CSV table of C-alpha atoms in Angstrom, one decimal:
chain,number,residue,atom,x,y,z
A,11,MET,CA,-3.3,-8.4,19.3
A,12,LEU,CA,-6.1,-8.0,16.8
A,13,LEU,CA,-6.5,-10.9,14.3
A,14,VAL,CA,-8.5,-10.2,11.1
A,15,GLU,CA,-9.3,-13.6,9.6
A,16,ASP,CA,-12.4,-15.0,7.8
A,17,GLU,CA,-11.3,-18.7,7.9
A,18,ASP,CA,-12.6,-20.1,11.2
A,19,GLY,CA,-10.3,-23.1,11.3
A,20,TYR,CA,-7.1,-21.2,10.7
A,21,ALA,CA,-8.2,-18.4,13.1
A,22,ASP,CA,-9.0,-20.9,15.9
A,23,GLU,CA,-5.7,-22.8,15.5
A,24,LEU,CA,-3.5,-19.7,15.3
A,25,GLY,CA,-5.4,-17.9,18.1
A,26,GLU,CA,-5.1,-20.9,20.4
A,27,TYR,CA,-1.4,-21.3,19.7
A,28,LEU,CA,-0.7,-17.6,20.3
A,29,GLN,CA,-2.8,-17.7,23.5
A,30,ASN,CA,-0.8,-20.7,24.8
A,31,HIS,CA,2.4,-18.8,24.3
A,32,GLY,CA,1.3,-15.6,26.0
A,33,LEU,CA,-0.1,-13.5,23.1
A,34,THR,CA,-3.8,-12.9,23.6
A,35,SER,CA,-5.8,-12.0,20.5
A,36,THR,CA,-9.2,-10.5,19.6
A,37,ARG,CA,-10.6,-11.7,16.3
A,38,ILE,CA,-12.8,-10.0,13.8
A,39,SER,CA,-13.8,-11.5,10.4
A,40,ARG,CA,-14.8,-8.4,8.4
A,41,LEU,CA,-12.8,-5.5,7.0
A,42,ASP,CA,-15.5,-2.9,7.4
A,43,ARG,CA,-15.0,-3.1,11.2
A,44,LEU,CA,-11.2,-2.9,11.1
A,45,CYS,CA,-10.4,0.8,11.8
A,46,ASP,CA,-13.2,1.1,14.4
A,47,THR,CA,-12.0,-2.0,16.2
A,48,VAL,CA,-8.4,-0.8,16.2
A,49,GLN,CA,-9.4,2.5,17.7
A,50,GLN,CA,-11.6,0.8,20.4
A,51,ILE,CA,-9.1,-1.9,21.6
A,52,ALA,CA,-5.7,-0.3,20.8
A,53,PRO,CA,-3.8,-3.5,20.0
A,54,ARG,CA,-0.1,-3.7,20.0
A,55,VAL,CA,-0.2,-5.5,16.6
A,56,VAL,CA,-2.7,-6.2,13.9
A,57,ALA,CA,-2.4,-9.6,12.1
A,58,LEU,CA,-4.4,-9.0,8.9
A,59,ASP,CA,-5.4,-11.7,6.4
A,60,GLN,CA,-4.7,-10.3,2.9
A,61,PHE,CA,-7.9,-11.6,1.5
A,62,VAL,CA,-11.0,-11.3,3.7
A,63,HIS,CA,-14.2,-12.5,2.0
A,64,GLY,CA,-12.6,-11.9,-1.3
A,65,VAL,CA,-11.5,-8.3,-0.6
A,66,ASP,CA,-7.8,-7.5,-0.9
A,67,ALA,CA,-6.8,-5.9,2.4
A,68,LEU,CA,-4.0,-4.1,0.7
A,69,VAL,CA,-6.5,-1.4,-0.3
A,70,LEU,CA,-7.2,-0.6,3.4
A,71,LEU,CA,-3.6,-0.3,4.6
A,72,PRO,CA,-3.3,3.5,4.1
A,73,GLN,CA,-6.5,4.0,6.1
A,74,LEU,CA,-5.4,1.7,8.8
A,75,ARG,CA,-2.0,3.2,9.0
A,76,ALA,CA,-3.6,6.7,9.3
A,77,VAL,CA,-5.3,5.7,12.6
A,78,PHE,CA,-2.9,3.1,14.0
A,79,ALA,CA,0.8,3.5,15.0
A,80,GLY,CA,1.4,-0.1,16.1
A,81,GLY,CA,2.6,-3.1,14.1
A,82,ILE,CA,0.8,-4.4,11.1
A,83,VAL,CA,1.5,-7.9,9.8
A,84,LEU,CA,-0.2,-9.3,6.7
A,85,LEU,CA,-1.0,-13.0,6.6
A,86,THR,CA,-1.4,-14.6,3.2
A,87,GLY,CA,-1.6,-17.8,1.2
A,88,ASN,CA,-0.1,-15.8,-1.7
A,89,SER,CA,3.7,-15.9,-2.2
A,90,ASP,CA,3.7,-13.2,-5.0
A,91,GLN,CA,6.6,-10.9,-4.5
A,92,THR,CA,4.8,-7.9,-6.0
A,93,ASP,CA,2.1,-8.1,-3.3
A,94,ARG,CA,4.7,-8.3,-0.6
A,95,VAL,CA,6.5,-5.2,-1.9
A,96,VAL,CA,3.2,-3.3,-2.3
A,97,GLY,CA,2.1,-4.2,1.2
A,98,LEU,CA,5.4,-3.0,2.8
A,99,GLU,CA,5.3,0.2,0.7
A,100,LEU,CA,1.7,0.9,2.0
A,101,GLY,CA,2.6,0.5,5.7
A,102,ALA,CA,2.8,-3.1,6.7
A,103,ASP,CA,5.7,-4.1,8.9
A,104,ASP,CA,5.9,-7.8,7.8
A,105,PHE,CA,4.3,-10.1,5.3
A,106,ILE,CA,4.0,-13.7,6.5
A,107,VAL,CA,2.9,-16.7,4.4
A,108,LYS,CA,0.3,-18.7,6.3
A,109,THR,CA,2.0,-22.0,5.7
A,110,GLN,CA,4.9,-20.9,7.9
A,111,PRO,CA,5.0,-22.9,11.2
A,112,PRO,CA,3.1,-21.2,14.1
A,113,ARG,CA,6.3,-20.9,16.0
A,114,GLU,CA,7.8,-18.7,13.3
A,115,ILE,CA,4.6,-16.7,13.0
A,116,LEU,CA,4.7,-16.1,16.8
A,117,ALA,CA,8.4,-15.1,16.7
A,118,ARG,CA,7.8,-12.6,13.8
A,119,LEU,CA,4.7,-11.1,15.6
A,120,ARG,CA,6.8,-10.6,18.7
A,121,ALA,CA,9.6,-9.0,16.6
A,122,VAL,CA,7.1,-6.5,15.1
A,123,ILE,CA,5.7,-5.7,18.6
A,124,ARG,CA,9.3,-5.1,19.9
A,125,ARG,CA,10.1,-2.8,16.9
A,126,SER,CA,6.9,-0.9,17.2
A,127,ALA,CA,7.4,-0.4,21.0
A,128,ALA,CA,10.9,1.0,20.3
A,129,MET,CA,9.7,3.5,17.7
A,130,PRO,CA,8.5,7.0,18.8
A,131,ALA,CA,4.8,7.2,18.3
A,132,PRO,CA,3.8,9.4,15.3
A,133,ASP,CA,1.1,12.0,15.4
A,134,ILE,CA,-1.7,10.2,13.8
A,135,ALA,CA,-4.5,12.6,14.8
A,136,ALA,CA,-3.5,15.2,12.3
A,137,PRO,CA,-3.7,14.5,8.5
A,138,ALA,CA,-0.4,14.2,6.7
A,139,GLN,CA,0.7,17.4,5.1
A,140,PRO,CA,2.7,17.7,1.8
A,141,ALA,CA,5.6,19.3,3.5
A,142,GLU,CA,8.9,20.1,1.8
A,143,SER,CA,11.2,17.1,1.7
A,144,GLU,CA,13.8,17.0,4.5
A,145,ASP,CA,16.2,15.4,2.1
A,146,GLY,CA,16.3,18.2,-0.4
A,147,PRO,CA,14.6,19.1,-3.7
A,148,ARG,CA,11.5,17.3,-4.7
A,149,TRP,CA,10.0,16.0,-8.0
A,150,ARG,CA,7.7,18.7,-9.4
A,151,ILE,CA,4.6,18.4,-11.6
A,152,ASP,CA,3.7,21.6,-13.5
A,153,LEU,CA,0.1,21.2,-14.4
A,154,GLU,CA,-0.1,24.4,-16.5
A,155,ARG,CA,3.0,23.5,-18.6
A,156,ARG,CA,2.1,19.8,-18.5
A,157,ALA,CA,5.7,19.0,-17.5
A,158,LEU,CA,7.5,16.8,-14.9
A,159,PHE,CA,10.8,17.8,-13.4
A,160,ALA,CA,13.2,15.6,-11.5
A,161,PRO,CA,14.6,16.8,-8.2
A,162,ASP,CA,17.7,18.3,-9.9
A,163,GLY,CA,15.5,20.3,-12.3
A,164,THR,CA,15.9,18.0,-15.2
A,165,PRO,CA,12.7,17.8,-17.4
A,166,VAL,CA,11.4,14.3,-17.8
A,167,HIS,CA,10.1,13.6,-21.3
A,168,LEU,CA,6.5,12.3,-21.2
A,169,THR,CA,3.9,12.2,-23.9
A,170,SER,CA,0.6,13.9,-23.2
A,171,THR,CA,-1.1,10.7,-22.2
A,172,GLU,CA,1.8,9.6,-20.0
A,173,PHE,CA,1.7,12.9,-18.2
A,174,GLU,CA,-2.1,12.6,-17.7
A,175,LEU,CA,-1.6,9.2,-16.1
A,176,LEU,CA,1.1,10.5,-13.6
A,177,ALA,CA,-0.9,13.6,-12.8
A,178,PHE,CA,-4.0,11.4,-12.1
A,179,LEU,CA,-2.1,9.0,-9.9
A,180,SER,CA,0.2,11.3,-7.9
A,181,PRO,CA,-2.5,12.9,-5.6
A,182,ARG,CA,-3.8,9.4,-4.9
A,183,ILE,CA,-0.7,8.0,-3.2
A,184,GLY,CA,-1.5,4.7,-1.5
A,185,ARG,CA,-5.0,4.5,-3.1
A,186,PRO,CA,-5.4,1.8,-5.7
A,187,ALA,CA,-7.0,2.7,-9.1
A,188,SER,CA,-8.7,0.0,-11.1
A,189,ARG,CA,-8.0,-0.5,-14.7
A,190,ALA,CA,-11.5,0.4,-15.6
A,191,GLU,CA,-11.1,3.7,-13.7
A,192,LEU,CA,-7.8,4.4,-15.5
A,193,TYR,CA,-9.3,3.7,-18.9
A,194,ASP,CA,-12.2,6.1,-18.2
A,195,ALA,CA,-10.0,8.9,-16.7
A,196,ILE,CA,-7.0,8.7,-19.0
A,197,LEU,CA,-8.1,7.2,-22.3
A,198,ARG,CA,-11.8,8.3,-22.1
A,199,ARG,CA,-13.1,4.9,-23.2
A,200,ALA,CA,-13.8,1.5,-21.8
A,201,PRO,CA,-11.4,-1.5,-22.4
A,202,THR,CA,-12.3,-3.4,-25.5
A,203,GLY,CA,-11.8,-6.8,-23.9
A,204,PRO,CA,-9.3,-8.9,-21.9
A,205,GLU,CA,-6.7,-8.5,-24.7
A,206,ASP,CA,-6.8,-4.7,-24.4
A,207,ARG,CA,-3.5,-3.8,-22.8
A,208,ALA,CA,-3.5,-0.1,-23.5
A,209,ILE,CA,-3.3,1.0,-19.8
A,210,ASP,CA,-0.7,-1.7,-19.0
A,211,ASN,CA,1.5,-0.5,-21.9
A,212,LEU,CA,1.0,3.1,-20.8
A,213,VAL,CA,2.1,2.3,-17.2
A,214,SER,CA,5.2,0.5,-18.6
A,215,ARG,CA,6.1,3.6,-20.6
A,216,VAL,CA,5.8,5.9,-17.6
A,217,ARG,CA,7.9,3.5,-15.5
A,218,ALA,CA,10.6,3.4,-18.3
A,219,ALA,CA,10.6,7.2,-18.5
A,220,LEU,CA,11.1,7.5,-14.7
A,221,ALA,CA,13.6,4.6,-14.3
A,222,PRO,CA,16.8,6.5,-15.1
A,223,PHE,CA,16.1,8.8,-12.1
A,224,LEU,CA,14.8,6.3,-9.5
A,225,HIS,CA,17.6,3.8,-8.9
A,226,ALA,CA,15.4,0.7,-9.3
A,227,HIS,CA,12.5,2.2,-7.3
A,228,ASN,CA,9.1,1.5,-8.9
A,229,PRO,CA,6.6,4.2,-8.1
A,230,ILE,CA,3.6,2.5,-9.8
A,231,ARG,CA,2.9,-0.9,-8.4
A,232,SER,CA,0.6,-3.6,-10.0
A,233,MET,CA,-2.1,-4.9,-7.8
A,234,ARG,CA,-3.3,-8.3,-9.0
A,235,GLY,CA,-7.0,-8.3,-9.9
A,236,ILE,CA,-7.4,-4.6,-9.1
A,237,GLY,CA,-5.2,-2.3,-11.1
A,238,TYR,CA,-2.3,-0.1,-10.0
A,239,VAL,CA,-1.3,1.9,-6.9
A,240,PHE,CA,1.0,4.9,-6.9
A,241,VAL,CA,3.5,4.6,-3.9
A,242,GLY,CA,5.2,7.9,-4.3
A,243,LEU,CA,7.8,10.1,-5.8
A,244,ASP,CA,7.8,12.8,-3.2
A,245,VAL,CA,6.0,15.0,-5.7
A,246,ALA,CA,5.1,18.7,-5.4
A,247,THR,CA,2.4,19.9,-7.7
A,248,ASP,CA,2.6,23.4,-9.3
A,249,GLN,CA,-0.6,24.8,-10.6
A,250,SER,CA,0.6,28.3,-11.1
């Protein structure tokens, strides 16, 4: 197992408990070594602290999942449901609050290892291709006509700015976009201050426009302290 944790006390206590119960761990305390270490030691599971030296590890989940087919468990002191949902959407297999008893953490790590071992290994050497959906028609963004079509061909009404937001986010699936980045790319200005909610309101309008077609799925997730991440509509882009 690979443990990614910057708190020495917690890492030592958890590592010792796991070791005493038959689960040996290697520990690192920096996110910049994560993918390289995973490829070097090939652990069965990665237990990843959500915040390492102040950096939200959610932003690295897509890169980690691209090179690692084993189990990924996020450890956090944060009980926010939105973060848990985003983490699972981005490739984590479980999300464990650190205050859980070590016995439960061990049991859930073992469960993730069992599930990962039972799954056929995906081909992670080749980049993912935007293949046609196996489940039928896909959402379609027509960049020339600046139009969005639901899988059944129904046009989805979006204002020009709402369309620009979706067109900007859709190629960036799994990659967070900061509010500052969205202000610059979509509104062509900087935020006027903390009370400026223009981007948040824009995201809310896009969610509302898509909601009738999505059966409670939220494709644009909030990331606390960062911005937003697009988790997917199975979108095909038409530039013709």
